[in-house]
Every structure is written in structure tokens, then in C-alpha cells.
PDB file of C-alpha atoms and ligand atoms in Angstrom:
ATOM      1  CA  MET A  53      97.786 -26.275  62.868  1.00  0.00           C
ATOM      2  CA  ILE A  54      95.926 -28.690  65.012  1.00  0.00           C
ATOM      3  CA  LEU A  55      95.709 -32.100  63.762  1.00  0.00           C
ATOM      4  CA  SER A  56      92.619 -33.801  64.931  1.00  0.00           C
ATOM      5  CA  ASN A  57      92.336 -36.998  62.825  1.00  0.00           C
ATOM      6  CA  THR A  58      94.016 -39.081  65.212  1.00  0.00           C
ATOM      7  CA  ARG A  59      90.548 -39.474  66.786  1.00  0.00           C
ATOM      8  CA  GLN A  60      88.731 -39.472  63.699  1.00  0.00           C
ATOM      9  CA  SER A  61      86.028 -42.218  63.013  1.00  0.00           C
ATOM     10  CA  LYS A  62      86.581 -41.757  59.264  1.00  0.00           C
ATOM     11  CA  CYS A  63      89.771 -42.286  57.348  1.00  0.00           C
ATOM     12  CA  ASN A  64      90.415 -39.402  55.461  1.00  0.00           C
ATOM     13  CA  ILE A  65      92.207 -41.236  52.786  1.00  0.00           C
ATOM     14  CA  CYS A  66      89.842 -43.847  51.760  1.00  0.00           C
ATOM     15  CA  GLY A  67      86.753 -42.794  53.536  1.00  0.00           C
ATOM     16  CA  GLY A  68      86.528 -46.168  55.446  1.00  0.00           C
ATOM     17  CA  THR A  69      84.953 -46.298  58.903  1.00  0.00           C
ATOM     18  CA  GLN A  70      86.246 -49.440  60.326  1.00  0.00           C
ATOM     19  CA  PHE A  71      89.515 -49.758  62.100  1.00  0.00           C
ATOM     20  CA  GLU A  72      91.672 -52.651  63.406  1.00  0.00           C
ATOM     21  CA  LEU A  73      94.670 -52.998  65.698  1.00  0.00           C
ATOM     22  CA  GLY A  74      97.999 -51.917  64.295  1.00  0.00           C
ATOM     23  CA  PRO A  75     101.227 -53.780  64.070  1.00  0.00           C
ATOM     24  CA  ASN A  76     102.103 -56.048  66.978  1.00  0.00           C
ATOM     25  CA  ASP A  77      98.315 -55.477  68.055  1.00  0.00           C
ATOM     26  CA  ARG A  78      98.980 -52.044  68.994  1.00  0.00           C
ATOM     27  CA  LYS A  79      96.088 -49.513  69.920  1.00  0.00           C
ATOM     28  CA  SER A  80      96.323 -45.685  69.394  1.00  0.00           C
ATOM     29  CA  SER A  81      97.090 -43.474  72.302  1.00  0.00           C
ATOM     30  CA  THR A  82      93.318 -43.009  72.666  1.00  0.00           C
ATOM     31  CA  GLY A  83      92.893 -46.506  72.980  1.00  0.00           C
ATOM     32  CA  LYS A  84      91.048 -47.145  69.708  1.00  0.00           C
ATOM     33  CA  PRO A  85      92.284 -49.472  66.862  1.00  0.00           C
ATOM     34  CA  PRO A  86      94.555 -47.395  64.521  1.00  0.00           C
ATOM     35  CA  ARG A  87      94.583 -49.206  61.157  1.00  0.00           C
ATOM     36  CA  CYS A  88      91.968 -48.482  58.562  1.00  0.00           C
ATOM     37  CA  LYS A  89      90.495 -51.844  57.469  1.00  0.00           C
ATOM     38  CA  ARG A  90      89.991 -50.743  53.954  1.00  0.00           C
ATOM     39  CA  CYS A  91      93.278 -48.992  52.999  1.00  0.00           C
ATOM     40  CA  ARG A  92      95.530 -49.981  55.806  1.00  0.00           C
ATOM     41  CA  SER A  93      96.543 -46.531  56.861  1.00  0.00           C
ATOM     42  CA  LEU A  94      97.904 -45.940  60.085  1.00  0.00           C
ATOM     43  CA  GLU A  95      97.424 -42.614  61.983  1.00  0.00           C
ATOM     44  CA  ARG A  96     100.695 -41.073  60.661  1.00  0.00           C
ATOM     45  CA  HIS A  97      99.459 -41.752  57.111  1.00  0.00           C
ATOM     46  CA  ARG A  98      96.099 -39.868  57.834  1.00  0.00           C
ATOM     47  CA  GLN A  99      98.026 -37.097  59.761  1.00  0.00           C
ATOM     48  CA  LEU A 100     100.299 -36.651  56.687  1.00  0.00           C
ATOM     49  CA  ARG A 101      97.398 -36.617  54.610  1.00  0.00           C
ATOM     50  CA  GLN A 102      95.814 -33.766  56.782  1.00  0.00           C
ATOM     51  CA  VAL A 103      98.898 -31.837  56.532  1.00  0.00           C
ATOM     52  CA  TYR A 104      98.713 -31.953  52.679  1.00  0.00           C
ATOM     53  CA  ALA A 105      95.047 -31.020  52.622  1.00  0.00           C
ATOM     54  CA  GLN A 106      96.005 -27.742  54.537  1.00  0.00           C
ATOM     55  CA  LEU A 107      98.204 -26.665  51.750  1.00  0.00           C
ATOM     56  CA  PRO A 108      97.051 -24.904  48.542  1.00  0.00           C
ATOM     57  CA  ASP A 109      96.999 -27.222  45.344  1.00  0.00           C
ATOM     58  CA  SER A 110      99.062 -24.871  43.684  1.00  0.00           C
ATOM     59  CA  TYR A 111     101.708 -25.283  46.181  1.00  0.00           C
ATOM     60  CA  LEU A 112     101.942 -29.096  45.424  1.00  0.00           C
ATOM     61  CA  THR A 113     101.524 -29.130  41.497  1.00  0.00           C
ATOM     62  CA  GLY A 114     104.796 -27.721  40.561  1.00  0.00           C
ATOM     63  CA  LEU A 115     107.087 -30.046  43.138  1.00  0.00           C
ATOM     64  CA  GLU A 116     109.454 -32.621  42.130  1.00  0.00           C
ATOM     65  CA  VAL A 117     109.335 -35.268  44.847  1.00  0.00           C
ATOM     66  CA  LEU A 118     111.369 -38.176  46.139  1.00  0.00           C
ATOM     67  CA  GLN A 119     109.653 -40.370  48.595  1.00  0.00           C
ATOM     68  CA  LEU A 120     111.545 -42.547  50.708  1.00  0.00           C
ATOM     69  CA  SER A 121     109.375 -45.805  51.112  1.00  0.00           C
ATOM     70  CA  PRO A 122     105.837 -45.714  49.820  1.00  0.00           C
ATOM     71  CA  ASP A 123     103.219 -43.858  51.711  1.00  0.00           C
ATOM     72  CA  ILE A 124      99.545 -44.360  51.419  1.00  0.00           C
ATOM     73  CA  GLY A 125      98.695 -40.921  52.728  1.00  0.00           C
ATOM     74  CA  VAL A 126     100.412 -39.280  49.707  1.00  0.00           C
ATOM     75  CA  ASP A 127      98.964 -39.212  46.262  1.00  0.00           C
ATOM     76  CA  PRO A 128     101.352 -38.833  43.604  1.00  0.00           C
ATOM     77  CA  ALA A 129      99.020 -37.033  41.094  1.00  0.00           C
ATOM     78  CA  TRP A 130      99.651 -33.925  43.409  1.00  0.00           C
ATOM     79  CA  PHE A 131     103.069 -33.199  42.209  1.00  0.00           C
ATOM     80  CA  SER A 132     104.682 -32.558  38.821  1.00  0.00           C
ATOM     81  CA  SER A 133     106.979 -35.812  39.410  1.00  0.00           C
ATOM     82  CA  TYR A 134     107.214 -38.347  42.168  1.00  0.00           C
ATOM     83  CA  GLU A 135     109.856 -40.926  42.448  1.00  0.00           C
ATOM     84  CA  VAL A 136     109.743 -43.763  45.061  1.00  0.00           C
ATOM     85  CA  SER A 137     112.844 -45.352  46.654  1.00  0.00           C
ATOM     86  CA  VAL A 138     112.504 -48.423  48.705  1.00  0.00           C
ATOM     87  CA  PHE A 139     115.387 -49.382  50.667  1.00  0.00           C
ATOM     88  CA  GLN A 140     117.070 -52.644  49.359  1.00  0.00           C
ATOM     89  CA  GLY A 141     113.991 -52.695  47.149  1.00  0.00           C
ATOM     90  CA  ASP A 142     112.545 -51.069  44.097  1.00  0.00           C
ATOM     91  CA  ASN A 143     114.560 -48.156  43.057  1.00  0.00           C
ATOM     92  CA  SER A 144     116.907 -48.402  46.033  1.00  0.00           C
ATOM     93  CA  LEU A 145     118.889 -44.952  46.487  1.00  0.00           C
ATOM     94  CA  ASP A 146     121.906 -44.727  48.524  1.00  0.00           C
ATOM     95  CA  LEU A 147     120.867 -41.704  50.738  1.00  0.00           C
ATOM     96  CA  GLU A 148     124.352 -40.747  51.358  1.00  0.00           C
ATOM     97  CA  ALA A 149     125.118 -40.424  47.788  1.00  0.00           C
ATOM     98  CA  ILE A 150     122.061 -40.023  45.840  1.00  0.00           C
ATOM     99  CA  ASP A 151     122.436 -40.946  42.202  1.00  0.00           C
ATOM    100  CA  ARG A 152     120.774 -38.013  40.896  1.00  0.00           C
ATOM    101  CA  THR A 153     122.035 -34.604  39.550  1.00  0.00           C
ATOM    102  CA  ASP A 154     122.108 -31.918  42.278  1.00  0.00           C
ATOM    103  CA  ALA A 155     118.708 -30.363  42.942  1.00  0.00           C
ATOM    104  CA  SER A 156     116.508 -32.929  41.390  1.00  0.00           C
ATOM    105  CA  TYR A 157     113.898 -32.534  44.016  1.00  0.00           C
ATOM    106  CA  ASP A 158     111.945 -29.821  45.641  1.00  0.00           C
ATOM    107  CA  LEU A 159     110.717 -32.215  48.512  1.00  0.00           C
ATOM    108  CA  VAL A 160     112.315 -35.191  49.964  1.00  0.00           C
ATOM    109  CA  ILE A 161     109.500 -37.085  52.042  1.00  0.00           C
TER     110      ILE A 161
HETATM  111 ZN1  LIG B 236      91.500 -45.835  54.732  1.00  0.00          ZN
END
């Protein structure tokens, strides 16, 4: 699979076309500003979105998902369940002893 959206001029998450410098005034490896001005996504968010876009819808719809830290590239509506855990924040889970029954998730992001 070739991921080409790092050089894109249109955000594949929100459709935005304007980009700005990333954290610590970082530019992308191509020298372009990496952060979408509209949705604030970075390259990694858009690349993850592209990976998901390559998957058949039927693959995602049945999945029970645990997301570690919010990710703008992921749409919770794709999955049958979607739980977000933020370290020392909302719904913080201890990753060494996740307080859920075994096999609660099909996918951990
Ligand atoms: Zn965007």
C-alpha cells in the first residue's frame, strides 16, 4: 500500500486546503506545513485515515475498539463500539491492567 497523503494539498479528514506549521513550528519532511488549519490534523492522522479508507466498511463495522488518546483521523461511527481512554484524563485506563473483561476489544488503537 502506498500512502501518498503526506504530500496532499487537501485534508482527507475535513477537506481543508490550508495548512500551517506543526508543533514546535515543525514542517513536514517535504518542507510543507503539516497541520490542517481547519481540523488541526497532522500527517499521522491523515495517514491513519487513509489506511482506514482502504479497508472495506464491513471490516470495521463489527469491531469493538479501544482508542488510547483521541485521534481526529478515526471516526467512532465506523465501529460497533468505541471507547477512548486518556492517560491521567478522561476514562484513564492502566494499560498494564486494563479494567475490562478479557477479549473486550477487537482492536486497540
Ligand atoms: Zn482537516
